[in-house]
CSV table of C-alpha atoms in Angstrom, one decimal:
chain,number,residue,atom,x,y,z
Q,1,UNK,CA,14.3,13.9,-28.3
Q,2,UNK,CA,13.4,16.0,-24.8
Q,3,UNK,CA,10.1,14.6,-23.4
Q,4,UNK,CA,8.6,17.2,-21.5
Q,5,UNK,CA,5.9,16.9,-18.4
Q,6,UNK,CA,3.7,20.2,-16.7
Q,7,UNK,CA,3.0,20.4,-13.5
Q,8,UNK,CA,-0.3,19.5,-12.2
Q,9,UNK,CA,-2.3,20.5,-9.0
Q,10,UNK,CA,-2.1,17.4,-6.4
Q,11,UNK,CA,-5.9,17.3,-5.1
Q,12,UNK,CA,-5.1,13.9,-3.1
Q,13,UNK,CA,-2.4,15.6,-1.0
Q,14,UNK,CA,-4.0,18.9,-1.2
Q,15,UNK,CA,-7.8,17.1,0.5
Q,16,UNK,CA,-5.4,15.8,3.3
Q,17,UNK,CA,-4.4,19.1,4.4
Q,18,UNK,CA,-8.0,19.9,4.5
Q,19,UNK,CA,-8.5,16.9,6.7
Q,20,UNK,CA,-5.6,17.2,9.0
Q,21,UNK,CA,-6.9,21.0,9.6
Q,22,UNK,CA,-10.3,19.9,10.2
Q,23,UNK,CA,-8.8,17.6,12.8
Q,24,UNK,CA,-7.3,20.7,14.3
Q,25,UNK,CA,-10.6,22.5,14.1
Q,26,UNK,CA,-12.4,20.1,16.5
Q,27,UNK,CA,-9.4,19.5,18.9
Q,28,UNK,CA,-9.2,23.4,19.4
Q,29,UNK,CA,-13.0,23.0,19.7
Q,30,UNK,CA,-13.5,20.2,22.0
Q,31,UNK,CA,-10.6,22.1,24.4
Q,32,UNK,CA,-12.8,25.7,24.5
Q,33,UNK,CA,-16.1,23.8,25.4
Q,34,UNK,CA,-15.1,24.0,29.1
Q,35,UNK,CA,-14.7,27.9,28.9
Q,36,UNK,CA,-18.1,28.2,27.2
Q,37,UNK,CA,-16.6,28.8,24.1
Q,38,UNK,CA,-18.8,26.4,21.4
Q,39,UNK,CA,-17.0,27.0,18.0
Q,40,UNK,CA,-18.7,23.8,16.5
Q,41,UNK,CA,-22.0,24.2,18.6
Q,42,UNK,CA,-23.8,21.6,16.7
Q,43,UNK,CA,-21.6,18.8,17.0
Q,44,UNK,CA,-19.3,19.5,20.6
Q,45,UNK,CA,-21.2,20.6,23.5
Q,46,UNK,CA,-20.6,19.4,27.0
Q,47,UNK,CA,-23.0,16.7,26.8
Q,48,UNK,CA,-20.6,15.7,24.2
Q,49,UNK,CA,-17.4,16.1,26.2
Q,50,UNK,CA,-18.8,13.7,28.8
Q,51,UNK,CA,-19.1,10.9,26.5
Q,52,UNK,CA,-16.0,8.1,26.6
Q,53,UNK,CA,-15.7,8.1,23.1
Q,54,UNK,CA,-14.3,11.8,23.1
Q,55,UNK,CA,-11.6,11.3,24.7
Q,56,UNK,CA,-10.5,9.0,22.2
Q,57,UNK,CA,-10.9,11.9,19.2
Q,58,UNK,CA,-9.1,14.1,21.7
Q,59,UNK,CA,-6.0,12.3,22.0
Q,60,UNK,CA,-6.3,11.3,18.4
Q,61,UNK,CA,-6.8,14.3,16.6
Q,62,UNK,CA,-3.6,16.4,16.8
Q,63,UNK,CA,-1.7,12.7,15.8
Q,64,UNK,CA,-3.9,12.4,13.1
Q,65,UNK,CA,-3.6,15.8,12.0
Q,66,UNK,CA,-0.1,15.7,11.4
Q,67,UNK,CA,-0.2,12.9,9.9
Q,68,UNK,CA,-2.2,14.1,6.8
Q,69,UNK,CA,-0.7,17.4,6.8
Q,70,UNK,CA,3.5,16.2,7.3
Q,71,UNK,CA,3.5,13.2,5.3
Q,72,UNK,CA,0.3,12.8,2.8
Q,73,UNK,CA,-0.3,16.5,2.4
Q,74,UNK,CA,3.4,16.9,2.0
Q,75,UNK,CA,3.0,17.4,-2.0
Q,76,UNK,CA,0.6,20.6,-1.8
Q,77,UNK,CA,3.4,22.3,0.0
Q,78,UNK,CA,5.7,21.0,-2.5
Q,79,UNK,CA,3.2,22.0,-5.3
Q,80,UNK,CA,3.9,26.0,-4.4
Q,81,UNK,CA,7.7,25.9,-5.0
Q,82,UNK,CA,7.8,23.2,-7.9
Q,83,UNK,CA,8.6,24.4,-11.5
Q,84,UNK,CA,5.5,24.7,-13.8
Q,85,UNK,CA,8.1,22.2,-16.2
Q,86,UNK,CA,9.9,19.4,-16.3
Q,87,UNK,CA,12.3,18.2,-19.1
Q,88,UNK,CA,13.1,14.8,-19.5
Q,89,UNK,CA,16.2,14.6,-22.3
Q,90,UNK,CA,18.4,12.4,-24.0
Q,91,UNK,CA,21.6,13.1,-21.6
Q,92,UNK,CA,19.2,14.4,-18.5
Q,93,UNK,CA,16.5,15.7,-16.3
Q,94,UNK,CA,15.9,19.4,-16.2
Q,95,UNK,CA,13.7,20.7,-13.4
Q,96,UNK,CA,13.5,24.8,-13.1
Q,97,UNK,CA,17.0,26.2,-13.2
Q,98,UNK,CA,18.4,22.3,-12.3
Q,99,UNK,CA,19.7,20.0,-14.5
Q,100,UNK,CA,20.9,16.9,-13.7
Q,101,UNK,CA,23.0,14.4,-15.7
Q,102,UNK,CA,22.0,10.2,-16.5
Q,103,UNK,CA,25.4,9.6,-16.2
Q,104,UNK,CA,26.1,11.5,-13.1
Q,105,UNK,CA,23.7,9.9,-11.2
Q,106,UNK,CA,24.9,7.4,-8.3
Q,107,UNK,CA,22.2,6.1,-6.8
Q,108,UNK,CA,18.1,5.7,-7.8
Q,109,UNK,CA,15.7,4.7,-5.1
Q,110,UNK,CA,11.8,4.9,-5.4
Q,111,UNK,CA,9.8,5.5,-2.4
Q,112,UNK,CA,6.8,3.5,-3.2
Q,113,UNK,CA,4.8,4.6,-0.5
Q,114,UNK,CA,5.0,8.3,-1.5
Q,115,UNK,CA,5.3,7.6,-5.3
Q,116,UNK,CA,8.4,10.0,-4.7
Q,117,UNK,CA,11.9,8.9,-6.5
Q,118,UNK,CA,15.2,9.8,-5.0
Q,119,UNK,CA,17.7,11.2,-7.2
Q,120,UNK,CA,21.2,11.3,-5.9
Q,121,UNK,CA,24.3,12.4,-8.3
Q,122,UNK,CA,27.8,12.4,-7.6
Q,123,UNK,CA,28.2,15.8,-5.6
Q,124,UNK,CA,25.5,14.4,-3.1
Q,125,UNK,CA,22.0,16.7,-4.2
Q,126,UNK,CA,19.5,14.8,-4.0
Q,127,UNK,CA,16.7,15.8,-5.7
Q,128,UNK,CA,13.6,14.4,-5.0
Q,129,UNK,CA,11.5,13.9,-7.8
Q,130,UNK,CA,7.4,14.0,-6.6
Q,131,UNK,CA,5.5,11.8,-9.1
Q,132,UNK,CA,2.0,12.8,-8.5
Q,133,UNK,CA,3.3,16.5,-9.3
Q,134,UNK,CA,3.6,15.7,-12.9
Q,135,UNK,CA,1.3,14.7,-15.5
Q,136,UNK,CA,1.6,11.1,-17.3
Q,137,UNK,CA,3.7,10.2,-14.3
Q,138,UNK,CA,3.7,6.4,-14.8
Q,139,UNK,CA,5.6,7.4,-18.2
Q,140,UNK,CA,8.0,10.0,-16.5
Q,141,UNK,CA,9.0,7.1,-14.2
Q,142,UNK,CA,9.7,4.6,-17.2
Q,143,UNK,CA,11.5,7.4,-18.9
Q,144,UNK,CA,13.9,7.9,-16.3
Q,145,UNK,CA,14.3,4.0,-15.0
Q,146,UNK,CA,14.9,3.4,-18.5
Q,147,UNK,CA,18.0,6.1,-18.8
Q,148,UNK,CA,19.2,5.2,-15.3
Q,149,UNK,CA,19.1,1.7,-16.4
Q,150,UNK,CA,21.2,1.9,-19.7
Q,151,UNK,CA,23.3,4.7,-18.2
Q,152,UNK,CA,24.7,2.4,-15.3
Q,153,UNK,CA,24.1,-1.4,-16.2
Q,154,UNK,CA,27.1,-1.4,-18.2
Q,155,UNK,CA,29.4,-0.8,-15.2
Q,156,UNK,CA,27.4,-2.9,-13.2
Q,157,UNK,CA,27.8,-6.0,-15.1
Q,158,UNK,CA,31.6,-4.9,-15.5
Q,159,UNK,CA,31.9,-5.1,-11.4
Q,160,UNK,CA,30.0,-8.3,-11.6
Q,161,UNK,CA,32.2,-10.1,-14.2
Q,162,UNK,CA,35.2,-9.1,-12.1
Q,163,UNK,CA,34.2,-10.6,-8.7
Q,164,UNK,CA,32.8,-8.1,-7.0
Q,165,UNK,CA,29.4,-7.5,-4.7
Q,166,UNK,CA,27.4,-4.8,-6.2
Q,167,UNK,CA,25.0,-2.9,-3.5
Q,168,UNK,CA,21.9,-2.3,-4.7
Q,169,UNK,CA,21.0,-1.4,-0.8
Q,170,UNK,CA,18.6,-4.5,1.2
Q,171,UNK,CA,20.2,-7.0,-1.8
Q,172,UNK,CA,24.1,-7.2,-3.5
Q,173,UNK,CA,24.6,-8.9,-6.8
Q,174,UNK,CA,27.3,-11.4,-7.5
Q,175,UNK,CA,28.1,-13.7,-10.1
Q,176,UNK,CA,26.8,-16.7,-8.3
Q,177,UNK,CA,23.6,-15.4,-7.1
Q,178,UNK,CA,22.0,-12.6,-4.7
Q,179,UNK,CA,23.1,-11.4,-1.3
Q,180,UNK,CA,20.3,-11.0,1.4
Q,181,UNK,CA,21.6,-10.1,5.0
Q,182,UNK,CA,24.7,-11.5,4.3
Q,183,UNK,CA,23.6,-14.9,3.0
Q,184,UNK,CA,24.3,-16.0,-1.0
Q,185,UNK,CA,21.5,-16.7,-2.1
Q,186,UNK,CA,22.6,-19.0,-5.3
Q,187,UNK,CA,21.3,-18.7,-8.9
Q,188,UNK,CA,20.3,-22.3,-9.3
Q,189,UNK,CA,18.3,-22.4,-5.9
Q,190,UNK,CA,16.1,-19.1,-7.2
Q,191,UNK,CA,12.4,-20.2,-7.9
Q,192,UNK,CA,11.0,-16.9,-8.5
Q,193,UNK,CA,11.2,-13.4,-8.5
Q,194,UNK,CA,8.4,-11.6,-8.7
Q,195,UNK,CA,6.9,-7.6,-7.6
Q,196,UNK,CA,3.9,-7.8,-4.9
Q,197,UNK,CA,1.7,-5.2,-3.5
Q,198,UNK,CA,0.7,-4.8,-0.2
Q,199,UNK,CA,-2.1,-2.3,1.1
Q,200,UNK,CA,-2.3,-1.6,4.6
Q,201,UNK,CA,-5.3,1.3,5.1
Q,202,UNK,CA,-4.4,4.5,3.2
Q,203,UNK,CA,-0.9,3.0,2.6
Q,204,UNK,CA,0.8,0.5,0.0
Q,205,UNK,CA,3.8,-1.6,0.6
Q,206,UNK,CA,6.0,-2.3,-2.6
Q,207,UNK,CA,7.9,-5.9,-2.2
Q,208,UNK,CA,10.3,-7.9,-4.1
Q,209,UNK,CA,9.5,-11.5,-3.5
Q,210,UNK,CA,12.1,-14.1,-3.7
Q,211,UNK,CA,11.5,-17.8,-3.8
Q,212,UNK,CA,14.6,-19.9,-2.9
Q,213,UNK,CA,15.1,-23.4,-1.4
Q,214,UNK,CA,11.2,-23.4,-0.3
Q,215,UNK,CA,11.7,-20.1,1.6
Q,216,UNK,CA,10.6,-16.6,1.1
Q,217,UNK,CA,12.0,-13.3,1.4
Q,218,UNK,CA,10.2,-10.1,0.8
Q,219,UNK,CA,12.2,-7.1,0.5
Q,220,UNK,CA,10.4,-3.6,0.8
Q,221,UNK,CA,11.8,-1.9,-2.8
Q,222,UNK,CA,12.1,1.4,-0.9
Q,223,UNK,CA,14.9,-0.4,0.2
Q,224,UNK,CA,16.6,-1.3,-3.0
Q,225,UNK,CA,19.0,1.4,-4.3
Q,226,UNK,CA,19.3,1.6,-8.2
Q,227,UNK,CA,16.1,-1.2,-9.0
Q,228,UNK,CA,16.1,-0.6,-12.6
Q,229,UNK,CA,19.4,-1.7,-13.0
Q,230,UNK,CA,18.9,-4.7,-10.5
Q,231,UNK,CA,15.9,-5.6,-12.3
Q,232,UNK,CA,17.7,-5.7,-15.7
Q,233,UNK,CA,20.6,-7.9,-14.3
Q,234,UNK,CA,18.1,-10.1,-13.2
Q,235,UNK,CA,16.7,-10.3,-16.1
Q,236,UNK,CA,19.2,-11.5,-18.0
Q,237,UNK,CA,20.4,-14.2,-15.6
Q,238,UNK,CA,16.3,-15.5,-14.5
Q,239,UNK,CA,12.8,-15.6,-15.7
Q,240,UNK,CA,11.1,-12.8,-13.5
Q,241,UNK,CA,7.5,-13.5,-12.8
């Protein structure tokens, strides 16, 4: 059965162009104030520009600025040129005119930090799929690890039965354990495995925390290629916390 998600309008991204052109707005007005040019004659005059603490919003603004408009207010932009529809079948996606095969698809890799979810198949188009675009996107995101999962595990666990190490990008799998920067990381010495969040200001930090020996290794899971099929493996062979 097709599961299909509309397109919705993405206010967060959309109120950070606002900020990062408001951020524009008083850098261009703080640099006319010493033509006599007061485009903001409330809040910059030259008293204003005399003070220490404008030089700091000086030098800030424009960094600031594109910061909110390149990378958080990237989705508006996105927004204008996205499909009003996206189809999520039995077989695969369909975005627009696009439609893109379970089974043809290589490589999964979730940018946590942007909600976005990179979707590469085998001729190499990526297609980035923008979360916050769509409504119910926490179900969109199941829907597809869930098809990406059953679609590849099989081969995966194939590989894994027949020696090989299995990239899944910061981690490989073998049949005796994990691999983290070239160390085996055994099975039996595996504590726990478990998902942790990390804010830092307006950004969050996805980890996968692994507890072996006493020690413990966080890996960023932007950094993990094809999770939902790591995190079924792992399922079968520990308890995941």
């Amino acid at each position: 059965m097709s599961i299909r998600h509309a397109r919705i309008f993405p206010r967060y991204s959309f109120y950070c162009v606002l900020a990062g052109l408001a951020a524009i707005y008083v850098f261009c007005a703080m640099m006319l104030v010493p033509v006599k040019v007061y485009i903001l004659p409330y809040l910059i005059t030259p008293d204003f520009i005399r003070y220490k603490g404008a030089i700091v919003v000086l030098f800030l603004a424009i960094p600031a600025a594109i910061y909110l408009i390149c990378w958080k207010g990237s989705d508006f932009f996105a927004w204008l040129r996205t499909p009003q529809q996206l189809t999520v079948g039995e077989r695969g996606l369909q975005v627009g005119e696009r439609t893109l095969a379970f089974a043809d698809i290589t490589r999964f890799r979730h940018r946590h930090n942007r909600n976005h979810v990179l979707l590469t198949p085998r001729d190499g188009r990526t297609l980035r799929l923008r979360l916050d675009l769509w409504d119910h996107a926490p179900a969109l995101l199941a829907e597809v690890e869930d098809a990406i999962g059953e679609a590849m595990s099989h081969d995966v666990e194939r590989r894994v039965h027949a020696g090989e190490t299995v990239k899944f990008g910061a981690l490989g799998l073998q049949a005796e354990g994990l691999v983290h920067k070239g160390q085996l990381i055994a099975w039996s010495s595996i504590d726990t495995i478990r998902t942790q969040s990390d804010e830092d200001g307006m950004e969050v930090d996805e980890h996968l925390v692994i507890v072996a020996n006493g020690k413990t290794r966080k890996i960023d899971r932007s950094r993990i290629d094809n999770e939902p099929v790591l995190m079924a493996c792992l399922m079968q062979r520990l308890p995941v916390a």
